[in-house]
PDB file of C-alpha atoms in Angstrom:
ATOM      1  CA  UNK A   1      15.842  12.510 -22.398  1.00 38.00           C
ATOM      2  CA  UNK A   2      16.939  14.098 -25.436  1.00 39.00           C
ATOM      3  CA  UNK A   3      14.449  15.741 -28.198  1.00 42.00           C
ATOM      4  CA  UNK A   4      11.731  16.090 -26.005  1.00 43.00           C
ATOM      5  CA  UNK A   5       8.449  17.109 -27.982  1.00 46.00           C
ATOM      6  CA  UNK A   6       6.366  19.562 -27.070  1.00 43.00           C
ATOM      7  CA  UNK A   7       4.078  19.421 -24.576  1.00 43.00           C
ATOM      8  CA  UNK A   8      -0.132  18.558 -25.817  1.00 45.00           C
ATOM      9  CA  UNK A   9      -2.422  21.226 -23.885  1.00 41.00           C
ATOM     10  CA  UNK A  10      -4.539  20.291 -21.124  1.00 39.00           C
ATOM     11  CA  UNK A  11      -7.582  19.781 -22.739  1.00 36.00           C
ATOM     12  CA  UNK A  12      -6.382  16.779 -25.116  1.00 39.00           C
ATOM     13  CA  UNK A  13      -3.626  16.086 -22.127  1.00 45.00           C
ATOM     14  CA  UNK A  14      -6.667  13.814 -20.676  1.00 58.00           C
ATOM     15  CA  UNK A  15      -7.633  11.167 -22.785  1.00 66.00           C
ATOM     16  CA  UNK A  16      -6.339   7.172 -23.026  1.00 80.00           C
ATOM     17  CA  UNK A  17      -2.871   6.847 -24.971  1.00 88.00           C
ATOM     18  CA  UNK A  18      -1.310   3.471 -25.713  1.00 91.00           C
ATOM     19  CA  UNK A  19       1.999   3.664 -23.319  1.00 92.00           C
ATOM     20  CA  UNK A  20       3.840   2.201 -26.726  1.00 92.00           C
ATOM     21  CA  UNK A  21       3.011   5.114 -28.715  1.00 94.00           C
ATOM     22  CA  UNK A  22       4.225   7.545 -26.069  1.00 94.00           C
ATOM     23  CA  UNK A  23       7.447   5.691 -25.004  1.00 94.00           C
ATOM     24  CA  UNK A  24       8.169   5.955 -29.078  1.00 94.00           C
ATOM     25  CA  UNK A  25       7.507   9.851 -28.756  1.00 95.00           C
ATOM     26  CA  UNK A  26      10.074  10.514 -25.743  1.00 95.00           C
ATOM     27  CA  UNK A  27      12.266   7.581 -27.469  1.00 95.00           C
ATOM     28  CA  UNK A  28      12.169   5.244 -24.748  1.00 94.00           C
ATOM     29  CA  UNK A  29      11.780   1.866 -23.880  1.00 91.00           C
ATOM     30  CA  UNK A  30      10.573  -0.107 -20.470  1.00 87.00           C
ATOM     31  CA  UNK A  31      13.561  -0.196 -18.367  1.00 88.00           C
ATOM     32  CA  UNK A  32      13.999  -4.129 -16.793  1.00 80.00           C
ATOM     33  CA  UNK A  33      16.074  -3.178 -14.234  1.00 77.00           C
ATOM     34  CA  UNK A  34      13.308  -0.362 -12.811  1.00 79.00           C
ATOM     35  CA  UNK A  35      10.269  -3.797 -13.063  1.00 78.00           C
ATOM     36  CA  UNK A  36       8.628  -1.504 -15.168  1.00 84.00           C
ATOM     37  CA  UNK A  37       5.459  -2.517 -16.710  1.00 88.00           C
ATOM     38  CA  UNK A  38       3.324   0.172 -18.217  1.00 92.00           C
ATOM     39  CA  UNK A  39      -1.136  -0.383 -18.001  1.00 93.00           C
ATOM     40  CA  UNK A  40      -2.249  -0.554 -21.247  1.00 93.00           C
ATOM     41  CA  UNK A  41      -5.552  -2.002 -20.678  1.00 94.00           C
ATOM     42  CA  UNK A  42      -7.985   0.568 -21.259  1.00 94.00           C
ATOM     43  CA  UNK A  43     -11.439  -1.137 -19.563  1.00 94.00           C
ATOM     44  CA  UNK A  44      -8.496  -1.075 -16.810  1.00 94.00           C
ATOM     45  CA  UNK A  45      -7.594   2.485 -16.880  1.00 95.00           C
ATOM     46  CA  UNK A  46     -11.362   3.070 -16.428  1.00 95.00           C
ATOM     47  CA  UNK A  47     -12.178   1.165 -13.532  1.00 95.00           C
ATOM     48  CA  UNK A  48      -9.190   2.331 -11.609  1.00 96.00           C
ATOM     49  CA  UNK A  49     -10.427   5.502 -12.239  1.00 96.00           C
ATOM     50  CA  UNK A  50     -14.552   5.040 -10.899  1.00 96.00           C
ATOM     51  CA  UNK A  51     -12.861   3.237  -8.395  1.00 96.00           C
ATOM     52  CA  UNK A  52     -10.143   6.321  -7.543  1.00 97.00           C
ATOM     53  CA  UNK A  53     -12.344   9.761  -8.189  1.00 97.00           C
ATOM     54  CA  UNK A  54     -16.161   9.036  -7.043  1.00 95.00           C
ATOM     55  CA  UNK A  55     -16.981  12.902  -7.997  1.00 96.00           C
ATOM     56  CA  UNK A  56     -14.501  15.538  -9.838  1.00 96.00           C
ATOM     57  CA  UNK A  57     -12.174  17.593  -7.292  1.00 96.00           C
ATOM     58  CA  UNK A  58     -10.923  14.183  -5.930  1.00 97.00           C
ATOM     59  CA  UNK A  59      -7.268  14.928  -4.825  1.00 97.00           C
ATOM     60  CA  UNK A  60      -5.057  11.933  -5.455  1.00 98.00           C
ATOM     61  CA  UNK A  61      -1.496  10.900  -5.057  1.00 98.00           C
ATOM     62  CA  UNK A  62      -0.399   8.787  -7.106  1.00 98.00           C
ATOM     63  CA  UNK A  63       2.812   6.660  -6.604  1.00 96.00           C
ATOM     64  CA  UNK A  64       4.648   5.701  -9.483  1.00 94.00           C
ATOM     65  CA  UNK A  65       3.269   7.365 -12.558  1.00 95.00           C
ATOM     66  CA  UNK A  66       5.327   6.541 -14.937  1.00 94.00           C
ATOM     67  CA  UNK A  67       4.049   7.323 -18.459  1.00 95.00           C
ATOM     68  CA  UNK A  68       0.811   9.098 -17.026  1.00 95.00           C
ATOM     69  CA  UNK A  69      -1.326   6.433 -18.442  1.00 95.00           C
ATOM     70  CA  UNK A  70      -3.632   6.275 -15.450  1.00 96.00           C
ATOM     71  CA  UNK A  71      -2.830  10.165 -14.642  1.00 96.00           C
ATOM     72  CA  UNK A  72      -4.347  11.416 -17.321  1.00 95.00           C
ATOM     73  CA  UNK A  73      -7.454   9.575 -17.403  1.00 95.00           C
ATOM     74  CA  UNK A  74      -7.211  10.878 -13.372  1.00 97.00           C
ATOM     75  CA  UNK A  75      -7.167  14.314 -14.581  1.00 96.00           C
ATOM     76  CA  UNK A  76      -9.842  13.804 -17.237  1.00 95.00           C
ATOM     77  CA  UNK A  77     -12.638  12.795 -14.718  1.00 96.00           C
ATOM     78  CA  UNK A  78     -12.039  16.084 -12.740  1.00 96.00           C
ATOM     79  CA  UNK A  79      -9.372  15.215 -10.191  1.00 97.00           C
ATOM     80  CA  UNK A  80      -6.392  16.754  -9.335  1.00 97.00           C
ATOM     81  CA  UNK A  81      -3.320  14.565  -9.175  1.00 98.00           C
ATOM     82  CA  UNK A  82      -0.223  14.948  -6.894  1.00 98.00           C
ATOM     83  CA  UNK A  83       2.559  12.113  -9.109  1.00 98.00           C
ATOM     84  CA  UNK A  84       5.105  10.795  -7.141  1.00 97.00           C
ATOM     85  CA  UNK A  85       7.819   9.441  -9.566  1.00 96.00           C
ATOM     86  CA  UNK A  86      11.726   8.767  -9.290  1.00 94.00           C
ATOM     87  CA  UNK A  87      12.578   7.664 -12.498  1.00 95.00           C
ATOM     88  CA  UNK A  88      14.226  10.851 -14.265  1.00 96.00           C
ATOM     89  CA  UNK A  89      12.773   9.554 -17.894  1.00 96.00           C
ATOM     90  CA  UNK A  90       9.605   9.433 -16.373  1.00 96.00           C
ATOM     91  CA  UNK A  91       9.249  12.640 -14.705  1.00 97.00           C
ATOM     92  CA  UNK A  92      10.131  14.267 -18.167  1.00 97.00           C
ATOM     93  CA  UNK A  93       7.551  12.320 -19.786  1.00 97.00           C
ATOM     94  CA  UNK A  94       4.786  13.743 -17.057  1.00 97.00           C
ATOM     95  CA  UNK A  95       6.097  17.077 -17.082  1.00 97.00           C
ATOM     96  CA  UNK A  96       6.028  17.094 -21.070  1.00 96.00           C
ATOM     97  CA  UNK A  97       2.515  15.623 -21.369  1.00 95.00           C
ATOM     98  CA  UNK A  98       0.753  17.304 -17.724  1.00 96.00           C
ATOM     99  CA  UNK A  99       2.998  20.595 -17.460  1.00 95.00           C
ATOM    100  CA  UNK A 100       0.185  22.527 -18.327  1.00 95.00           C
ATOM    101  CA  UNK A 101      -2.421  20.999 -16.926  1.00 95.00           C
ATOM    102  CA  UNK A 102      -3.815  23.568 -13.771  1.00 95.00           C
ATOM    103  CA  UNK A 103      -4.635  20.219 -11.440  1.00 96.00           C
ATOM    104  CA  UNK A 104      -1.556  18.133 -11.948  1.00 97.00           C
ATOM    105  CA  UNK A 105       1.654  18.619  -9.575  1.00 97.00           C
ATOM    106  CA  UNK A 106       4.629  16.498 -10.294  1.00 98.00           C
ATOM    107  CA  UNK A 107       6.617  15.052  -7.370  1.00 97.00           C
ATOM    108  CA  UNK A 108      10.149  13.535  -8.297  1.00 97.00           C
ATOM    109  CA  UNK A 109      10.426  11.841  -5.696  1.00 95.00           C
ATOM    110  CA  UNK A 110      11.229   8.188  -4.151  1.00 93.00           C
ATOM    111  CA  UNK A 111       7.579   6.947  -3.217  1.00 93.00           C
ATOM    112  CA  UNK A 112       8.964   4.934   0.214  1.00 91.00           C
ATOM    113  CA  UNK A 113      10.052   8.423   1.752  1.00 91.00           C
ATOM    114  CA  UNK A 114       7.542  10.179   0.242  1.00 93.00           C
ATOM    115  CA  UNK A 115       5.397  12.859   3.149  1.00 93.00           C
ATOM    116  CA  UNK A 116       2.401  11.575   2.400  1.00 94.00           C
ATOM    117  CA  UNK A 117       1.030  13.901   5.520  1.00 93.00           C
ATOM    118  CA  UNK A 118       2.050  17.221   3.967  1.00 93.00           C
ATOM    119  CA  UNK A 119       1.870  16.894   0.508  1.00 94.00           C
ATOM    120  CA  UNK A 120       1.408  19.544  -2.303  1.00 93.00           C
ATOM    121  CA  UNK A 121      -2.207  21.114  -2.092  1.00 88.00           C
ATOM    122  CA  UNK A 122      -2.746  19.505   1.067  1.00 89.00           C
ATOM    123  CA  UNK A 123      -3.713  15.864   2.602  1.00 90.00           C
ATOM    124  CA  UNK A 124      -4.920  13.848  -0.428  1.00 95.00           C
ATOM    125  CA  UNK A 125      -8.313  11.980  -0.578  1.00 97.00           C
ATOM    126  CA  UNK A 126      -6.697   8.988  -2.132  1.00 98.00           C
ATOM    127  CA  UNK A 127      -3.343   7.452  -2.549  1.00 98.00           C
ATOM    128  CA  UNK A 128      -3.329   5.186  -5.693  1.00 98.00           C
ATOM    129  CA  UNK A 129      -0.821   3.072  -7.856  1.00 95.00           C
ATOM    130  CA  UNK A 130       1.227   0.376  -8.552  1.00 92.00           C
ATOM    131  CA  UNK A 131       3.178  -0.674  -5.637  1.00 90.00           C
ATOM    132  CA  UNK A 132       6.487  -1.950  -6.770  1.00 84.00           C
ATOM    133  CA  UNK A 133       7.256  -5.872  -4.657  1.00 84.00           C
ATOM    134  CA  UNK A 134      10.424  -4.373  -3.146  1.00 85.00           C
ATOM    135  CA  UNK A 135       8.784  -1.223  -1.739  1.00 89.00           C
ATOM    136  CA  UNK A 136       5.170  -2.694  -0.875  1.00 92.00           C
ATOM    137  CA  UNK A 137       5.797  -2.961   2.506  1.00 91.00           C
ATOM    138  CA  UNK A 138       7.190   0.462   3.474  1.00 92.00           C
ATOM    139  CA  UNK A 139       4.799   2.374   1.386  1.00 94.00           C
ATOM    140  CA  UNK A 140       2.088   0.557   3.584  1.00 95.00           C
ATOM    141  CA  UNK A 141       3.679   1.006   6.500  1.00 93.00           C
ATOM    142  CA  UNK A 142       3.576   4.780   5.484  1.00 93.00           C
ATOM    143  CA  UNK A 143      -0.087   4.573   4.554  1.00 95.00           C
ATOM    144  CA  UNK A 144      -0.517   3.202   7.887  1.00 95.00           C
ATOM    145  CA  UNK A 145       1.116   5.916   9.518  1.00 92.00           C
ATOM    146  CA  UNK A 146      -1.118   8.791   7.634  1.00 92.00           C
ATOM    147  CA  UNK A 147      -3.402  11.325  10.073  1.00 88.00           C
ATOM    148  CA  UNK A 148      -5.518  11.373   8.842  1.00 90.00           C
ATOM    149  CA  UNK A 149      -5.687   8.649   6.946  1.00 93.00           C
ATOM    150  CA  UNK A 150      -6.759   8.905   3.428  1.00 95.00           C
ATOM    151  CA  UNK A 151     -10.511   8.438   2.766  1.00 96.00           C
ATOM    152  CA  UNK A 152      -8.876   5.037   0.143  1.00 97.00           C
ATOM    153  CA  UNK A 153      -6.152   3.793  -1.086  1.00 98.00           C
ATOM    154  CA  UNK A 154      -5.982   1.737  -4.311  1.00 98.00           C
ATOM    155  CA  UNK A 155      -3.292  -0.213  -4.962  1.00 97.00           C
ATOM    156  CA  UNK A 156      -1.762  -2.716  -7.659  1.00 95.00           C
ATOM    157  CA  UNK A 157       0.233  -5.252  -5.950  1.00 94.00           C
ATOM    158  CA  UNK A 158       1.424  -8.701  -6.613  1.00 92.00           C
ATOM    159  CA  UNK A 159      -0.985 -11.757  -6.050  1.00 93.00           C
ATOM    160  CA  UNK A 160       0.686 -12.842  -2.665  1.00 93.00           C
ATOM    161  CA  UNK A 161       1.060  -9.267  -1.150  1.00 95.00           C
ATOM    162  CA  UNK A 162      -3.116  -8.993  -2.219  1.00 96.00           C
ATOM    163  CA  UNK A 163      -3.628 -12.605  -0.788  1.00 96.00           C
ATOM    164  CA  UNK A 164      -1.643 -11.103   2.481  1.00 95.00           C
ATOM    165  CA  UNK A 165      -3.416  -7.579   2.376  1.00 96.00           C
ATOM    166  CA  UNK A 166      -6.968  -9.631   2.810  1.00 96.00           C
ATOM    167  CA  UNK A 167      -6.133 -12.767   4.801  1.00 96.00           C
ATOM    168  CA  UNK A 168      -8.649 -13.311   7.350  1.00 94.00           C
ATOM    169  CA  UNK A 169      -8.247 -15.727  10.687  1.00 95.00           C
ATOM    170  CA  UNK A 170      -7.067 -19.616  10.364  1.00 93.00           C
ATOM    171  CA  UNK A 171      -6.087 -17.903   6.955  1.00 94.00           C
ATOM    172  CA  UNK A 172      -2.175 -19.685   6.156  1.00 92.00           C
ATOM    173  CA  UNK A 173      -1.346 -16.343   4.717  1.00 94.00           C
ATOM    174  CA  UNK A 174      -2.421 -14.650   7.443  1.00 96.00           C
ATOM    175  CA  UNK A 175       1.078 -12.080   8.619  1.00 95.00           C
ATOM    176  CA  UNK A 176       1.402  -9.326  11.057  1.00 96.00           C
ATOM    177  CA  UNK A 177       0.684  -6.757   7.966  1.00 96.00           C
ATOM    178  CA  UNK A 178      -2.644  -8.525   7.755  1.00 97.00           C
ATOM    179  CA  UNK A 179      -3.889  -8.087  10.995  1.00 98.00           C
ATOM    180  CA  UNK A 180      -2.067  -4.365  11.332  1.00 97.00           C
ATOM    181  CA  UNK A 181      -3.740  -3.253   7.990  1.00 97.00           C
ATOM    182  CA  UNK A 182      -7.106  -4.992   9.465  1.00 97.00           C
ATOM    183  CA  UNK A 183      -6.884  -2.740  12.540  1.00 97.00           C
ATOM    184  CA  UNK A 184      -6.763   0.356  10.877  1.00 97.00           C
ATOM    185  CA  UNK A 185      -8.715  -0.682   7.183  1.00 98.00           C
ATOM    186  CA  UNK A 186     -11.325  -2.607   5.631  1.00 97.00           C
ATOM    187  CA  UNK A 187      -9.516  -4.551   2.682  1.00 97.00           C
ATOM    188  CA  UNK A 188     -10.578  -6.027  -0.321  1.00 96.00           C
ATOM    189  CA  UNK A 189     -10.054  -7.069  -3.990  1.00 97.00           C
ATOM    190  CA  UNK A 190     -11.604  -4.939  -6.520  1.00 96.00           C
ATOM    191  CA  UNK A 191     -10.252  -5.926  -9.620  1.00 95.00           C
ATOM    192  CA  UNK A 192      -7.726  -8.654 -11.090  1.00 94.00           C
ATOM    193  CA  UNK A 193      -5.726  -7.564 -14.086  1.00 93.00           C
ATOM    194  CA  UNK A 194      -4.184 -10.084 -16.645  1.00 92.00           C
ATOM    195  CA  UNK A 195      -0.530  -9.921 -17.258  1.00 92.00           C
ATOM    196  CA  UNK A 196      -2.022  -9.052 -20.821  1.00 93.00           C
ATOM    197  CA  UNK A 197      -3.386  -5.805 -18.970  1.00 93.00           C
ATOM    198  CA  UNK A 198       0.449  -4.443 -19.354  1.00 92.00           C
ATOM    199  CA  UNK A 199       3.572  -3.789 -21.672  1.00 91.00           C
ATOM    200  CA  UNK A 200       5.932  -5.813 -21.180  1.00 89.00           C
ATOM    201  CA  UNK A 201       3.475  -8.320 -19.368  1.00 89.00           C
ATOM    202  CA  UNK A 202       4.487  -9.541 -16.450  1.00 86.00           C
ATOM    203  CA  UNK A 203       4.567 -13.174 -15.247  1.00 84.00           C
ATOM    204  CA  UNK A 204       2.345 -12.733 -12.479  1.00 83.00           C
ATOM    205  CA  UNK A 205      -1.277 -11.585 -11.958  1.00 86.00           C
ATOM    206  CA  UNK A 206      -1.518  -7.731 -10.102  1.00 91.00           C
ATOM    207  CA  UNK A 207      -4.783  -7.792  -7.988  1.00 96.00           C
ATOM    208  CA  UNK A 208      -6.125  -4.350  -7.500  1.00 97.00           C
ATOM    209  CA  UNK A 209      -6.765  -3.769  -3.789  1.00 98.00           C
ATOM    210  CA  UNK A 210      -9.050  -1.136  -2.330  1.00 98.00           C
ATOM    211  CA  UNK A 211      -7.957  -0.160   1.564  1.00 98.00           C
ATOM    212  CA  UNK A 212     -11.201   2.128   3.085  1.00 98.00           C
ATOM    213  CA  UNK A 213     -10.381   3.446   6.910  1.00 97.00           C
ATOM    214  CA  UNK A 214     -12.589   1.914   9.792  1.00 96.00           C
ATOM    215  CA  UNK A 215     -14.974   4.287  11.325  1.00 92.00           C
ATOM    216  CA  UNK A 216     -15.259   4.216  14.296  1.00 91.00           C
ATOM    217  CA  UNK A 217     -11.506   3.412  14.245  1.00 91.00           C
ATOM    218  CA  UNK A 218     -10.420   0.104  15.968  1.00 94.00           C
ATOM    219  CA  UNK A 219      -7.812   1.416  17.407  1.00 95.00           C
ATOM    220  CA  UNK A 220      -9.186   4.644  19.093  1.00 92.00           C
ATOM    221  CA  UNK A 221      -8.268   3.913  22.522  1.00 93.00           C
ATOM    222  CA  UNK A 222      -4.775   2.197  21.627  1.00 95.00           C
ATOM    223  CA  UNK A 223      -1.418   3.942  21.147  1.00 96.00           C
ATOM    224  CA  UNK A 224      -1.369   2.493  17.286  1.00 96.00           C
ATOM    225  CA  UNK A 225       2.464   1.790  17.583  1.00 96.00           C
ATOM    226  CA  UNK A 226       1.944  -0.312  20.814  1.00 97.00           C
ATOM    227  CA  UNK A 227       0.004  -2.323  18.552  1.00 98.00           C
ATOM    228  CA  UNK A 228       2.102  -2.922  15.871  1.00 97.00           C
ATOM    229  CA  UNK A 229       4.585  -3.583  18.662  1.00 97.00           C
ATOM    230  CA  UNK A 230       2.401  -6.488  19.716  1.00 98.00           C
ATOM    231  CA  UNK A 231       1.205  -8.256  16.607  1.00 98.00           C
ATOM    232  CA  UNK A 232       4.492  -8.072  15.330  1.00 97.00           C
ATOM    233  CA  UNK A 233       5.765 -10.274  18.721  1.00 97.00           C
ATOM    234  CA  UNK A 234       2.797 -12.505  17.818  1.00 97.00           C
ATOM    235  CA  UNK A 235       4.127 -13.310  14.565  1.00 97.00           C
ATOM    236  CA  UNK A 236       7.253 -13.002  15.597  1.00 95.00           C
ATOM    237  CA  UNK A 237       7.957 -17.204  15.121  1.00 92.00           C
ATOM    238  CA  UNK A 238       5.937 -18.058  11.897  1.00 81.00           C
ATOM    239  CA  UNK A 239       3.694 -21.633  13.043  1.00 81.00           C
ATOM    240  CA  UNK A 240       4.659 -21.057  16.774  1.00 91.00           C
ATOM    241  CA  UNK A 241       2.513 -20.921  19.570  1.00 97.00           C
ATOM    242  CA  UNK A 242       1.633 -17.443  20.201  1.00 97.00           C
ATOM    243  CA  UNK A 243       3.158 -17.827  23.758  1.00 97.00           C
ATOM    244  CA  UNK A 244       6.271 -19.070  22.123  1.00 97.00           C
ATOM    245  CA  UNK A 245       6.867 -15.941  19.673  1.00 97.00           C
ATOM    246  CA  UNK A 246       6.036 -13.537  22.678  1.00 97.00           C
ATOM    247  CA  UNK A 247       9.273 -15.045  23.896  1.00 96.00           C
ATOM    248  CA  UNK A 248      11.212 -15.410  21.107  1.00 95.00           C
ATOM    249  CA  UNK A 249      10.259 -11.995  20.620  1.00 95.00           C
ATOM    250  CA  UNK A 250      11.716 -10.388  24.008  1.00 95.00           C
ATOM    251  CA  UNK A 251       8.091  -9.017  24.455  1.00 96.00           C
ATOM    252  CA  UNK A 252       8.006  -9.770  28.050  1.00 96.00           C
ATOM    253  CA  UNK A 253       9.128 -12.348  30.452  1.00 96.00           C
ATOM    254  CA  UNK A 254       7.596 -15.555  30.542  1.00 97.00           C
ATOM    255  CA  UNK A 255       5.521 -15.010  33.450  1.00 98.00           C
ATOM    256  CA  UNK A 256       4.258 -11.576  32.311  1.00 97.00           C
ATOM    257  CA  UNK A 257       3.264 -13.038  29.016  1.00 98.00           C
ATOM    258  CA  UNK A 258       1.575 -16.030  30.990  1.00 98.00           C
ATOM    259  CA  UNK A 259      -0.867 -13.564  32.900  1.00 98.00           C
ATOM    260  CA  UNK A 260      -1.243 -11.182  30.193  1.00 98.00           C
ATOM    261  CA  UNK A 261      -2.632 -14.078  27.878  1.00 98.00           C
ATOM    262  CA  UNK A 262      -4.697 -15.504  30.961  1.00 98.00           C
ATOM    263  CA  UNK A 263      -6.401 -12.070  31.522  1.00 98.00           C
ATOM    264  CA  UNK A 264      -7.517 -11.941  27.692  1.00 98.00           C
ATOM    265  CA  UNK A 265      -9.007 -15.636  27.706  1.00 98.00           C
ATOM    266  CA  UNK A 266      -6.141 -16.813  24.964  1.00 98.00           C
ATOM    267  CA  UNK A 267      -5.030 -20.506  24.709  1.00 98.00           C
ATOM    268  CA  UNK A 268      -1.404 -19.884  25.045  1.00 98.00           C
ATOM    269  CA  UNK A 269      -1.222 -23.087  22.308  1.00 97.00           C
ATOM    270  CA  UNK A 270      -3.128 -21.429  19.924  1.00 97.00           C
ATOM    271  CA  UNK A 271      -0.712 -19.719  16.787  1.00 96.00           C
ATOM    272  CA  UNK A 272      -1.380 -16.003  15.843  1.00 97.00           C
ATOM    273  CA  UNK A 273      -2.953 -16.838  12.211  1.00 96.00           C
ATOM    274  CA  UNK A 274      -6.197 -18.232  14.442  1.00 96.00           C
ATOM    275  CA  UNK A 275      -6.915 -14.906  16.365  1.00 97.00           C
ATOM    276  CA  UNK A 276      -8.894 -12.150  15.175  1.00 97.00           C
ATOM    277  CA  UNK A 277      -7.770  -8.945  14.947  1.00 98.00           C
ATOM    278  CA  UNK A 278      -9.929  -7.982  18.042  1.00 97.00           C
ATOM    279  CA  UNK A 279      -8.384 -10.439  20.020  1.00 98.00           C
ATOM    280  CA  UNK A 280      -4.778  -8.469  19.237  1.00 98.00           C
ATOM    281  CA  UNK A 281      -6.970  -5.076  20.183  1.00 98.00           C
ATOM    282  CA  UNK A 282      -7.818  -6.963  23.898  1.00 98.00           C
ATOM    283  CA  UNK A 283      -4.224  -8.121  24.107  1.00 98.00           C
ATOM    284  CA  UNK A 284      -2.961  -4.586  23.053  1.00 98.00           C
ATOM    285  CA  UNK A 285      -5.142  -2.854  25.838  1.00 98.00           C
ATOM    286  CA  UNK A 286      -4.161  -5.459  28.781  1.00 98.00           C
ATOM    287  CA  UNK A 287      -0.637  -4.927  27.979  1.00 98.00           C
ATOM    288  CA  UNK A 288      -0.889  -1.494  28.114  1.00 97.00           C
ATOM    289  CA  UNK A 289      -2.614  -1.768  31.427  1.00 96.00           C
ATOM    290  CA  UNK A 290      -0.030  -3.834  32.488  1.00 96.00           C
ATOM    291  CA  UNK A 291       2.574  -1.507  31.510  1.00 96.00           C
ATOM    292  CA  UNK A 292       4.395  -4.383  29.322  1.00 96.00           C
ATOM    293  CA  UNK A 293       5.669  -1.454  26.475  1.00 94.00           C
ATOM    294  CA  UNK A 294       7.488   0.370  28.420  1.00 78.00           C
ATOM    295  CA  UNK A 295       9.957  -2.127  28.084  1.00 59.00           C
ATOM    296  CA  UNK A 296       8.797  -4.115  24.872  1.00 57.00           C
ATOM    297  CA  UNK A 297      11.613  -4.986  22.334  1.00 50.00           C
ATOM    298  CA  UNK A 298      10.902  -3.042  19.748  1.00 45.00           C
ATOM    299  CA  UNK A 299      10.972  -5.197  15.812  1.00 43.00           C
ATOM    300  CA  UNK A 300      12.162  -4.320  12.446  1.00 38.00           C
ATOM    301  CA  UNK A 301       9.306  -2.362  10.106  1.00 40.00           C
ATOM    302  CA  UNK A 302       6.455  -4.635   8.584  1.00 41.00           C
ATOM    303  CA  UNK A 303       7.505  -5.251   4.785  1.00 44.00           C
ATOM    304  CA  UNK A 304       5.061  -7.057   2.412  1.00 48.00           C
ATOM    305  CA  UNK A 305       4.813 -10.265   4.958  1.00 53.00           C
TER     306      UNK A 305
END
């Protein structure tokens, strides 16, 4: 970035700025190729933020912060903010307006590799942002993976990832991320911005969704991976019987399967979009029982579906 200005202290360093006018200070423009789209909504900016810092000394990552529009309003209600950011313009953009602020930490780095477990100042209380389509998935997956997890995560995804995220049983949209996210978190839609809510405006509506862990946890009892393992072979044939995508899956052999769905009470019929999530918990625990993971096929990381 050439002719960076100087940075603005931290106390005016907080406040709402129009992404326009600060793209024009740095002399920059929204790069295509990146998907950027910059919030410039401020009724936006503040909700995100009730909805991110419930009382100041909040410590939040957030993933993809671009211009700092959300960052600094972040900072200005009292949290301190760990910004994970890859995009070289962008981290000089943060450092120039934030540098100087005592609670922000800058983080160029790529958000899907990210150590979200040992990050800067310690495990964060929430992990916010806007989830680019491409990456959804293995940020999730990440999320997923956190111990502990964080006490929410607030995320701006696409409408069909959101739809996915909260899909409940006999849902259509109902995917293995569904049902994996439902073991560990309590989902649900908080806030639907406009295309209008950004510059350049997208073509598609970004639902905000709000992921809260389950306590007790679901899962207490259950090696989580063994379960992922399992729903993942459930959905392994989209519209197929459940028996069927065990199978197709290599889960077990057909007369393992067989047996472990008799134990549990499952029609062997019925498709995996039609079970609850504690039906996969049941299934999880027999097969463990059974021994069935020591030689389960192992599948390819959840992405968005």
């Amino acid at each position: 970035v050439g002719g960076i200005p100087p940075r603005r202290d931290a106390v005016t360093a907080v406040g709402f700025e129009h992404p326009v006018t600060v793209l024009r200070r740095y002399h920059l423009t929204a790069k295509k190729s990146w998907g950027q789209n910059f919030l410039v909504s401020e009724g936006a900016v503040r909700a995100l933020t009730e909805c991110c810092v419930p009382s100041p000394g909040t410590r939040v990552i957030e993933i993809g912060a671009g211009l700092g529009t959300l960052t600094g309003a972040l900072l200005g209600a009292g949290a301190s903010v760990v910004a994970v950011e890859r995009d070289r313009d962008m981290c000089a953009v943060l450092e120039g307006e934030f540098g100087d602020h005592p609670g922000f930490t800058l983080c160029a780095a790529d958000a899907a590799t990210f150590d979200f477990d040992h990050p800067p100042g310690g495990i964060a209380d929430v992990i916010a942002g806007n989830l680019p389509y491409q990456i959804t998935g293995a940020i999730l997956r990440r999320i997923m993976d956190c111990t502990p997890p964080p006490a929410k995560a607030v995320f701006m995804v696409q409408e069909e990832v959101a739809t996915r995220i909260c899909a409940g049983v006999d849902d259509r949209e109902r995917a293995a991320l569904s049902v994996m996210l439902d073991g560990r978190f309590s989902a649900s839609i908080v806030l639907r911005l406009k295309p209008t809510a950004f510059f350049p405006a997208p073509k598609v509506r970004s639902p905000v969704v709000a992921l809260t862990p389950r306590h007790p946890s679901l899962l207490a009892d259950l090696a989580p991976r063994h379960f992922d393992i399992l729903v993942k072979s459930a959905f392994a044939t989209r519209r197929k019987t459940i028996r069927n995508s065990f199978l197709h899956s290599g889960f077990a052999p057909p007369e393992k399967v067989d047996a472990l769905l008799a134990v549990c009470g499952i029609d062997p019929t019925v498709r995996a979009e039609k079970l609850a999530t504690g039906a996969f918990i049941a299934l999880t625990r027999e097969a463990t029982r059974a021994g069935l993971f020591s030689g389960a096929a192992g599948t390819p990381e959840a992405g968005a579906g």
